[in-house]
Structure formats: C-alpha cells, structure tokens
Amino acid sequence: MACRVCHNPTIEQFLDLGAQPHCDSLLLPKDLAHPEPYYPLQVCFCHACTAVQINYTVPKETMFEEYLYVSGTTQTLRTHFHDSTERLVSRLGLKANDLVVDIGSNDGTWLACYEKHGLRVLGVDGARNLAEMANARGVETWARFFNAEVARDIIAKKGRAQLVTAAGVFFHLEELHSVTEGIAELIREGGVFCVQAISLAGMLRYCQFDQVYHEHLTYWTVHSLDRLFAQYDLEIFNADMLPIHGGSMELLVAPRGTQAIDPSVEKMRVEERDLGCTQIETYRRFATRVGEIETELMGILRDYQAQGKKVYAFGAPAKGATLLNTFHITTELVQCAVEVNPLKVGKYIPGARIPIVDEKTQDVPDAYLILAWNFLKEFLPKKRDYIMAGGKFIVPIPTPVVIDKDNYDQYA
Ligand SMILES: [Zn+2]
C-alpha cells in the first residue's frame, strides 16, 4: 500500500497485531453461531514523510454508519468539550452568528456547548444513529461523511466557517485528502481548523498499542501533519497537549500566512524528534515492548485463573477489543465486561466474544481488568469502597500493574 499522506509507494511494517475483527462491530447473541470477518491489523512507518498508519482499510460504511461510541456518555468528555469551547471562543474571538462546523460531531455534545455564545453550529457525522440523536437535541447535523463535496454544500447553504473542528476523528479518515481539501475550502476566508487527535508521541511514551484498531488509519505527529497540511496550503500555528484519551494533541491550523505561528508548534516538533517519532528504530522498540506487556499481563490473568478467581473487564471500549484479541484473551480468563453504555449491554466483544453486561446489575469480581485506562482517574474514586474491601484493578498499560488497597493512593 502507498503512504496515506504522501503517496510514497513503499511503507515499512513494524508491528503486526494479527488478523482482528472490526473492534466496534459488537456481536448479538444470534451472531455467535457464525464466524465474523477478520481483517489484518498491521502498523507501518513511511520513511518519506514519517506518517504512521495501518495498511488495510475496512470500508467507512462498515465501521461508522451505525456507531456505538457516544460522546455524551462520560463526564470526562463533557467537561473536556466545555473547556475546549471556552478556550477556543476566547482565543479566536468568536462572536454571535459565526459558523462552527464539527466533523464527526457524534451526538452533538461538543456543538451544544456553543449555544450560549450565540454561534451558528452545524454537525456532520456519517453515523445515522448519532446524527438523529444530535438533531433530536436541537444540534443541526447532516448524516454524511465529510469531504470536499460536503464542504462545498455547506458553503452554498451556510457560508464559510470561522471554526472547523474535528475531535477524535482525524485518524479515521478514509478520504483523508478530500476531507483536508474540504476543510481548507471551508476556512479559506480567515477561519481556523482545530484538530484534536490521539498523540502518537503519547502512544509511544506510554506504549498505548491498543489505540491501534481498524478505525484508526493514521497516527499523527506535528511532523506528519505538516506534510499533509502543506499539500493544501494550510499550516499549524498553535500546538497544545490535552489529558483526554491518555494524551491528545490539539492543533490550530489556518491558511498559510494568516496567523502568527506560536512557539508551541516548534516546541512540539522538537519533543517529537527527541522522542524518536521520526525514526523507524523507535517503532521497532515499541513493538518489543508490546510483547513484554503481553508476557506480564498474561502471567497476572493466568494466576487469577489458577486460583479460581473471577476477573471482569471494566468497560468495553474499542481499544479493549485490540488488547483482548492481540493477546487472545477470551472468557476463560475474563468472564464478562461491565458497561454503562446501554447500546453495548447485551452484546459481545468481537473476536474475544466476551459478554457485555450492565455494570449496575452485575456482581463484583475479584479483580477488574481496566480496558478504558484513559478514564482511570474517573473510575478509581467511584470504586474506592470496592478496592478498600479487597477488590483489585488490573491496569494493563503502560506496564501491567495491580491496584489494591495498599497502593490505591498512588494512583487515585
Ligand atoms: Zn508518507
């Protein structure tokens, strides 16, 4: 496959997570009688532009038309979007009637935050179920996959945007070049694009290999995004790190020459270089560390199994499917996954076929395997009583640890 960013014809594979099913295609009880489709999950590095990417694309219609990840479900995300809104409105001087377009707008959680500022908002999301939820709450949302054609339709109906946002979607883009072209067109008259995406630097630092799944086609750094944006006469003028999702970057992007470049951009480039993000050797070491996590985690889980103890997964996020399926963890080691998202309860994690049950009605196990480790700070205080009573949290990433009553304070 050619590089998704620069079209360099050869990219080098450094991590093979095997064949896996699509992580969000949860199974219904009736699906268990049949095999499910598996697709290769292999991660590659482009020596020409340094972009990290997977080399197989599950069609976006398979992955996103009916989508189960709902932004409004977690308090951490609601707070995050509220804070992002206040920061952007103030930093960019947005005023009443300015147009904000959110790409991959999910259930409209972020756009709803602009209401009190009197801004016009439009969401675009290819997931029909989410677009319906957003429209029902009064956030106008088009159930389409954003691309250059959608951008032209927006300009025709609403005019150009002062702000275009993409939170947790910029790594999803099958039509990467058409989307970027559309963004450039939408903000051509002095607008700004704000992209929030998982930071590859953070993934490397904390060995977050489970952020790799079929929905994440590209893993971004300022370096690789520079190469993409330059093709559309855009440039990054501000770079921040946010704590969400285990470390995300927030980049502000504008048509070249329209904004002063903040020193934060060069600072992030230097940090990436120091971390080795532009070197293949760094990625080969990352692959070795994944093997070490497997050995340690499987040791812990097999100990629990040998002692006849119960382990439940805490949460059933997409990244959990990657971890379970990479290490071939099934119900022998983890009997079920407890969830609060009603769209997931009653279904099964693909591949591993672990049942997802309602957290409120399920009994408590001897230990929880924390799959949504990015929300650990939110879960831990809620489960304080459980841990003080002898319960355990097994946290797999960056290095497997067991949190119990003795070391609770260290992690809370
Ligand atoms: Zn490339």
XYZ file of C-alpha atoms and ligand atoms in Angstrom:
413
model
C 0.000 0.000 0.000
C 1.174 3.553 -0.727
C 1.510 6.053 2.148
C -1.864 7.616 3.014
C -0.264 11.027 3.459
C 2.471 11.475 0.827
C 1.736 8.583 -1.576
C 5.260 7.170 -1.209
C 4.793 3.712 -2.782
C 6.505 1.682 -0.029
C 5.878 1.801 3.716
C 7.564 -0.425 6.303
C 5.589 -2.645 8.688
C 6.885 -2.641 12.284
C 4.013 -4.097 14.328
C 1.697 -6.972 13.435
C -1.315 -7.386 15.743
C -2.615 -10.279 13.670
C -5.994 -10.565 11.967
C -8.758 -8.997 14.057
C -12.443 -8.274 13.636
C -13.647 -4.649 13.481
C -13.488 -3.593 17.146
C -16.880 -1.847 17.261
C -18.890 -4.481 15.400
C -20.284 -5.871 18.657
C -21.975 -9.237 18.307
C -25.590 -10.044 19.133
C -26.365 -13.418 20.730
C -27.576 -14.714 17.334
C -24.216 -13.778 15.729
C -22.329 -16.216 17.956
C -23.371 -19.137 15.761
C -21.347 -17.760 12.848
C -17.739 -16.738 12.222
C -17.177 -12.991 11.885
C -14.997 -11.180 9.322
C -11.342 -10.684 10.315
C -9.039 -8.112 8.738
C -5.251 -7.606 9.001
C -4.114 -5.143 11.686
C -0.560 -4.128 10.835
C 1.148 -0.841 11.587
C 3.600 0.782 9.182
C 6.028 3.706 9.011
C 6.608 5.897 5.961
C 10.284 6.696 5.566
C 9.454 9.641 3.285
C 7.028 11.649 5.500
C 7.256 9.739 8.867
C 3.484 9.090 8.925
C 2.470 6.024 10.935
C -0.541 4.166 9.589
C -2.239 0.819 9.210
C -2.079 -0.791 5.797
C -5.628 -2.078 5.449
C -8.866 -0.090 5.275
C -12.171 -1.525 6.421
C -14.764 0.496 4.433
C -16.040 3.503 6.417
C -19.639 2.415 5.841
C -18.898 -0.836 7.725
C -17.243 0.987 10.606
C -19.194 4.176 11.114
C -22.721 4.155 9.686
C -24.103 2.766 12.942
C -21.758 3.940 15.676
C -21.801 2.980 19.346
C -19.349 5.432 20.827
C -21.441 8.259 22.272
C -19.540 11.364 23.402
C -22.099 12.414 25.980
C -21.732 9.155 27.969
C -18.714 10.149 30.040
C -18.434 13.145 32.352
C -14.731 13.475 31.468
C -15.621 14.122 27.818
C -18.458 16.539 28.600
C -16.120 18.599 30.786
C -13.414 18.396 28.131
C -15.705 19.799 25.405
C -16.959 22.547 27.678
C -13.381 23.620 28.432
C -12.363 23.384 24.753
C -15.278 25.635 23.775
C -14.420 28.353 26.285
C -10.750 28.253 25.257
C -11.472 28.460 21.513
C -14.172 31.139 21.719
C -11.832 33.341 23.705
C -8.604 32.603 21.819
C -10.186 33.048 18.357
C -12.508 35.887 19.336
C -15.588 34.096 18.007
C -18.766 36.174 18.033
C -22.520 35.670 17.664
C -23.584 34.236 14.288
C -20.122 32.939 13.418
C -20.375 29.440 11.954
C -18.778 26.452 13.693
C -18.696 23.132 11.802
C -17.816 19.969 13.696
C -16.639 16.996 11.628
C -17.563 13.646 13.154
C -19.829 15.544 15.534
C -21.196 12.408 17.212
C -24.270 13.130 19.370
C -23.658 16.900 19.263
C -22.117 17.058 22.743
C -19.406 19.494 21.680
C -21.527 21.726 19.442
C -24.184 22.111 22.145
C -21.540 23.969 24.214
C -21.501 26.874 21.707
C -25.206 27.568 22.155
C -24.802 30.066 24.970
C -22.324 32.075 22.872
C -24.935 32.573 20.119
C -22.861 30.871 17.429
C -24.377 29.046 14.478
C -23.401 25.392 14.524
C -23.515 22.503 12.072
C -22.529 18.920 12.766
C -21.529 16.423 10.085
C -21.401 12.758 11.012
C -21.635 9.635 8.875
C -23.317 7.702 11.707
C -27.058 7.958 11.091
C -27.971 6.911 14.646
C -25.800 9.662 16.155
C -26.965 12.330 13.705
C -30.543 11.518 14.747
C -29.648 11.897 18.431
C -27.965 15.241 17.763
C -30.857 16.594 15.675
C -33.309 15.472 18.377
C -31.467 17.616 20.921
C -31.531 20.621 18.577
C -27.992 20.455 17.160
C -28.386 20.534 13.358
C -26.424 17.574 11.999
C -26.013 16.190 8.476
C -25.763 12.403 8.348
C -22.953 12.386 5.770
C -19.237 11.604 5.703
C -17.469 14.954 5.500
C -15.398 15.517 2.354
C -14.742 18.216 -0.251
C -18.227 17.840 -1.754
C -19.922 18.235 1.645
C -17.746 21.310 2.270
C -18.995 22.887 -0.958
C -22.613 22.147 0.068
C -22.017 23.786 3.444
C -20.565 26.889 1.806
C -23.581 27.084 -0.555
C -26.128 26.784 2.276
C -24.392 28.390 5.281
C -21.350 30.267 4.042
C -17.762 29.747 5.130
C -16.867 28.722 8.681
C -14.935 30.729 11.248
C -14.099 27.490 13.032
C -13.997 23.879 11.854
C -13.341 21.236 14.489
C -12.514 17.538 14.423
C -12.198 15.837 17.801
C -11.236 12.207 17.882
C -11.900 11.715 14.169
C -8.856 12.875 12.229
C -7.287 9.423 12.414
C -10.489 7.847 10.997
C -10.345 9.335 7.544
C -10.505 7.023 4.575
C -10.902 10.084 2.339
C -8.063 11.936 4.051
C -7.180 14.141 1.098
C -10.739 15.063 0.148
C -11.512 15.907 3.793
C -8.434 18.125 4.124
C -9.262 19.846 0.838
C -12.796 20.468 2.137
C -11.512 21.938 5.406
C -9.131 24.242 3.524
C -12.048 25.445 1.401
C -14.364 25.995 4.408
C -11.835 28.160 6.295
C -10.378 29.922 3.264
C -11.588 33.358 4.371
C -9.729 33.644 7.658
C -11.180 30.675 9.528
C -9.374 28.224 11.745
C -9.339 24.432 11.906
C -8.948 22.825 15.324
C -7.924 19.174 15.323
C -7.842 17.113 18.493
C -6.313 13.701 17.993
C -4.569 10.986 19.933
C -0.906 11.881 20.035
C 1.442 9.311 18.549
C 4.107 10.714 20.860
C 1.880 9.815 23.827
C 1.231 6.349 22.391
C 4.979 5.768 22.164
C 5.731 7.182 25.589
C 3.110 5.029 27.355
C 3.136 2.053 24.970
C -0.555 2.512 24.119
C -0.574 -0.094 21.364
C -4.305 -0.690 21.961
C -5.018 2.685 20.347
C -4.326 0.764 17.145
C -7.551 -0.513 15.641
C -9.134 -0.553 12.221
C -10.917 2.750 12.822
C -7.583 4.475 13.380
C -5.992 4.611 9.975
C -3.267 7.162 10.775
C -1.372 8.058 13.999
C -0.388 11.701 13.948
C 2.525 13.850 14.921
C 3.083 17.513 14.097
C 5.723 16.241 11.668
C 3.384 14.082 9.627
C 0.514 16.597 9.781
C 2.858 19.310 8.489
C 3.345 17.161 5.413
C -0.390 16.683 4.929
C -1.444 20.294 5.511
C 1.299 21.721 3.289
C -0.375 19.998 0.327
C -3.456 22.205 0.918
C -1.637 25.431 1.754
C -2.505 25.115 5.437
C -0.140 25.456 8.394
C -0.209 24.617 12.098
C 0.054 27.786 14.221
C -0.567 26.503 17.753
C 0.065 23.148 19.482
C -1.159 22.015 22.902
C -1.359 18.721 24.752
C -4.634 17.746 26.437
C -5.060 14.998 29.029
C -8.088 13.418 27.280
C -7.820 9.832 25.902
C -4.476 9.240 27.569
C -2.833 12.270 25.936
C -4.222 14.036 22.891
C -2.857 16.914 20.926
C -4.851 19.974 19.968
C -3.539 21.760 16.930
C -4.828 25.005 15.458
C -4.460 25.215 11.706
C -5.051 28.109 9.301
C -4.477 29.065 5.677
C -0.747 29.710 5.260
C 0.357 33.186 6.330
C -2.928 34.202 8.019
C -1.922 33.599 11.674
C 1.194 34.250 13.748
C 2.984 30.977 14.477
C 3.143 30.299 18.215
C 6.432 28.888 19.597
C 4.438 25.899 20.937
C 4.476 24.363 17.433
C 8.256 24.191 17.139
C 8.442 23.030 20.761
C 6.214 20.047 19.971
C 8.263 19.256 16.850
C 11.426 19.192 18.980
C 9.772 16.948 21.604
C 8.705 14.542 18.864
C 12.214 14.433 17.428
C 13.720 13.867 20.890
C 11.295 11.008 21.468
C 12.322 9.432 18.163
C 8.967 9.838 16.365
C 10.752 10.367 13.061
C 12.916 7.214 13.339
C 11.944 3.652 12.482
C 14.091 2.254 15.351
C 11.707 3.844 17.880
C 8.801 1.916 16.396
C 10.714 -1.362 16.400
C 11.367 -0.875 20.143
C 7.665 -0.099 20.645
C 6.802 -3.475 19.087
C 9.203 -5.215 21.504
C 7.514 -3.525 24.490
C 4.108 -4.795 23.329
C 5.497 -8.321 23.636
C 6.650 -7.568 27.184
C 3.206 -6.276 28.192
C 1.688 -9.492 26.837
C 4.005 -11.688 28.930
C 3.341 -9.761 32.159
C -0.407 -9.331 31.723
C -0.991 -12.949 30.745
C 1.000 -14.014 33.813
C -1.312 -11.989 36.077
C -4.506 -13.257 34.412
C -3.387 -16.906 34.457
C -2.596 -16.591 38.176
C -6.144 -15.428 38.832
C -7.478 -18.264 36.686
C -5.353 -20.841 38.538
C -6.750 -19.594 41.852
C -10.305 -19.860 40.519
C -10.840 -16.098 40.853
C -13.209 -14.018 38.773
C -11.920 -11.241 36.520
C -14.302 -8.910 34.675
C -13.322 -6.290 32.159
C -14.216 -2.791 33.294
C -15.729 -1.148 30.224
C -15.847 -2.458 26.671
C -14.146 0.280 24.633
C -12.880 -0.228 21.094
C -9.290 -0.299 22.322
C -10.227 -3.150 24.656
C -11.003 -5.360 21.685
C -7.492 -4.728 20.340
C -5.886 -5.686 23.638
C -8.032 -8.795 24.139
C -7.684 -10.026 20.572
C -3.950 -9.301 20.292
C -3.318 -11.418 23.391
C -6.074 -13.973 22.580
C -7.884 -13.331 25.874
C -11.321 -14.993 25.997
C -13.931 -15.887 28.632
C -11.592 -18.429 30.243
C -9.586 -15.516 31.649
C -12.123 -12.668 31.622
C -15.717 -13.805 32.168
C -17.592 -10.655 31.148
C -17.237 -6.905 30.618
C -19.295 -4.450 32.684
C -20.559 -1.326 30.895
C -22.805 1.684 31.467
C -23.486 2.372 27.766
C -26.922 0.818 27.062
C -26.048 0.484 23.348
C -23.406 -2.087 24.292
C -25.059 -4.060 27.098
C -26.395 -7.456 25.955
C -23.859 -7.738 23.136
C -20.453 -9.421 22.880
C -16.953 -8.040 22.297
C -15.965 -9.112 18.770
C -13.293 -11.778 18.442
C -12.920 -12.434 22.175
C -16.711 -12.997 22.389
C -16.823 -11.771 25.976
C -20.407 -10.841 27.024
C -21.059 -7.180 27.887
C -23.297 -6.803 30.937
C -24.882 -3.944 32.839
C -22.471 -2.701 35.499
C -25.346 -1.844 37.836
C -26.846 -5.345 37.973
C -23.705 -7.487 37.768
C -21.966 -8.896 40.885
C -18.413 -7.758 41.663
C -15.403 -9.914 40.704
C -12.089 -10.459 42.490
C -10.474 -8.087 40.002
C -11.393 -5.800 37.126
C -9.240 -5.615 34.016
C -9.263 -1.920 33.098
C -9.683 -1.650 29.340
C -10.649 2.051 29.300
C -7.480 3.015 31.209
C -7.783 6.554 29.837
C -10.706 7.123 32.234
C -8.937 5.539 35.237
C -8.976 8.806 37.175
C -12.771 8.961 36.735
C -13.386 5.295 37.727
C -10.998 4.908 40.605
C -12.695 7.183 43.181
C -16.088 5.619 42.273
C -14.708 2.169 43.086
C -12.803 3.171 46.220
C -15.060 1.100 48.503
C -14.628 -1.959 46.275
C -10.843 -1.682 46.382
C -10.745 -0.980 50.129
C -12.839 -4.142 50.602
C -10.138 -6.197 48.835
C -11.056 -5.724 45.147
C -8.338 -5.130 42.561
C -7.885 -3.127 39.373
C -5.560 -4.686 36.800
C -4.293 -1.846 34.603
C -2.504 -3.216 31.515
C -0.915 -0.045 30.105
C 1.856 1.276 30.048
C 3.177 -1.580 32.218
C 0.746 -4.024 33.832
C 0.036 -3.116 37.480
C -2.469 -4.334 40.046
C -4.060 -1.535 42.094
C -5.216 -2.651 45.545
C -5.921 -1.046 48.911
C -2.215 -0.763 49.709
C -1.179 1.257 46.649
C -4.554 2.932 45.907
C -3.378 6.405 46.940
C -0.521 6.256 44.462
C -2.972 6.037 41.527
C -6.070 7.920 42.735
Zn 4.443 9.227 3.563
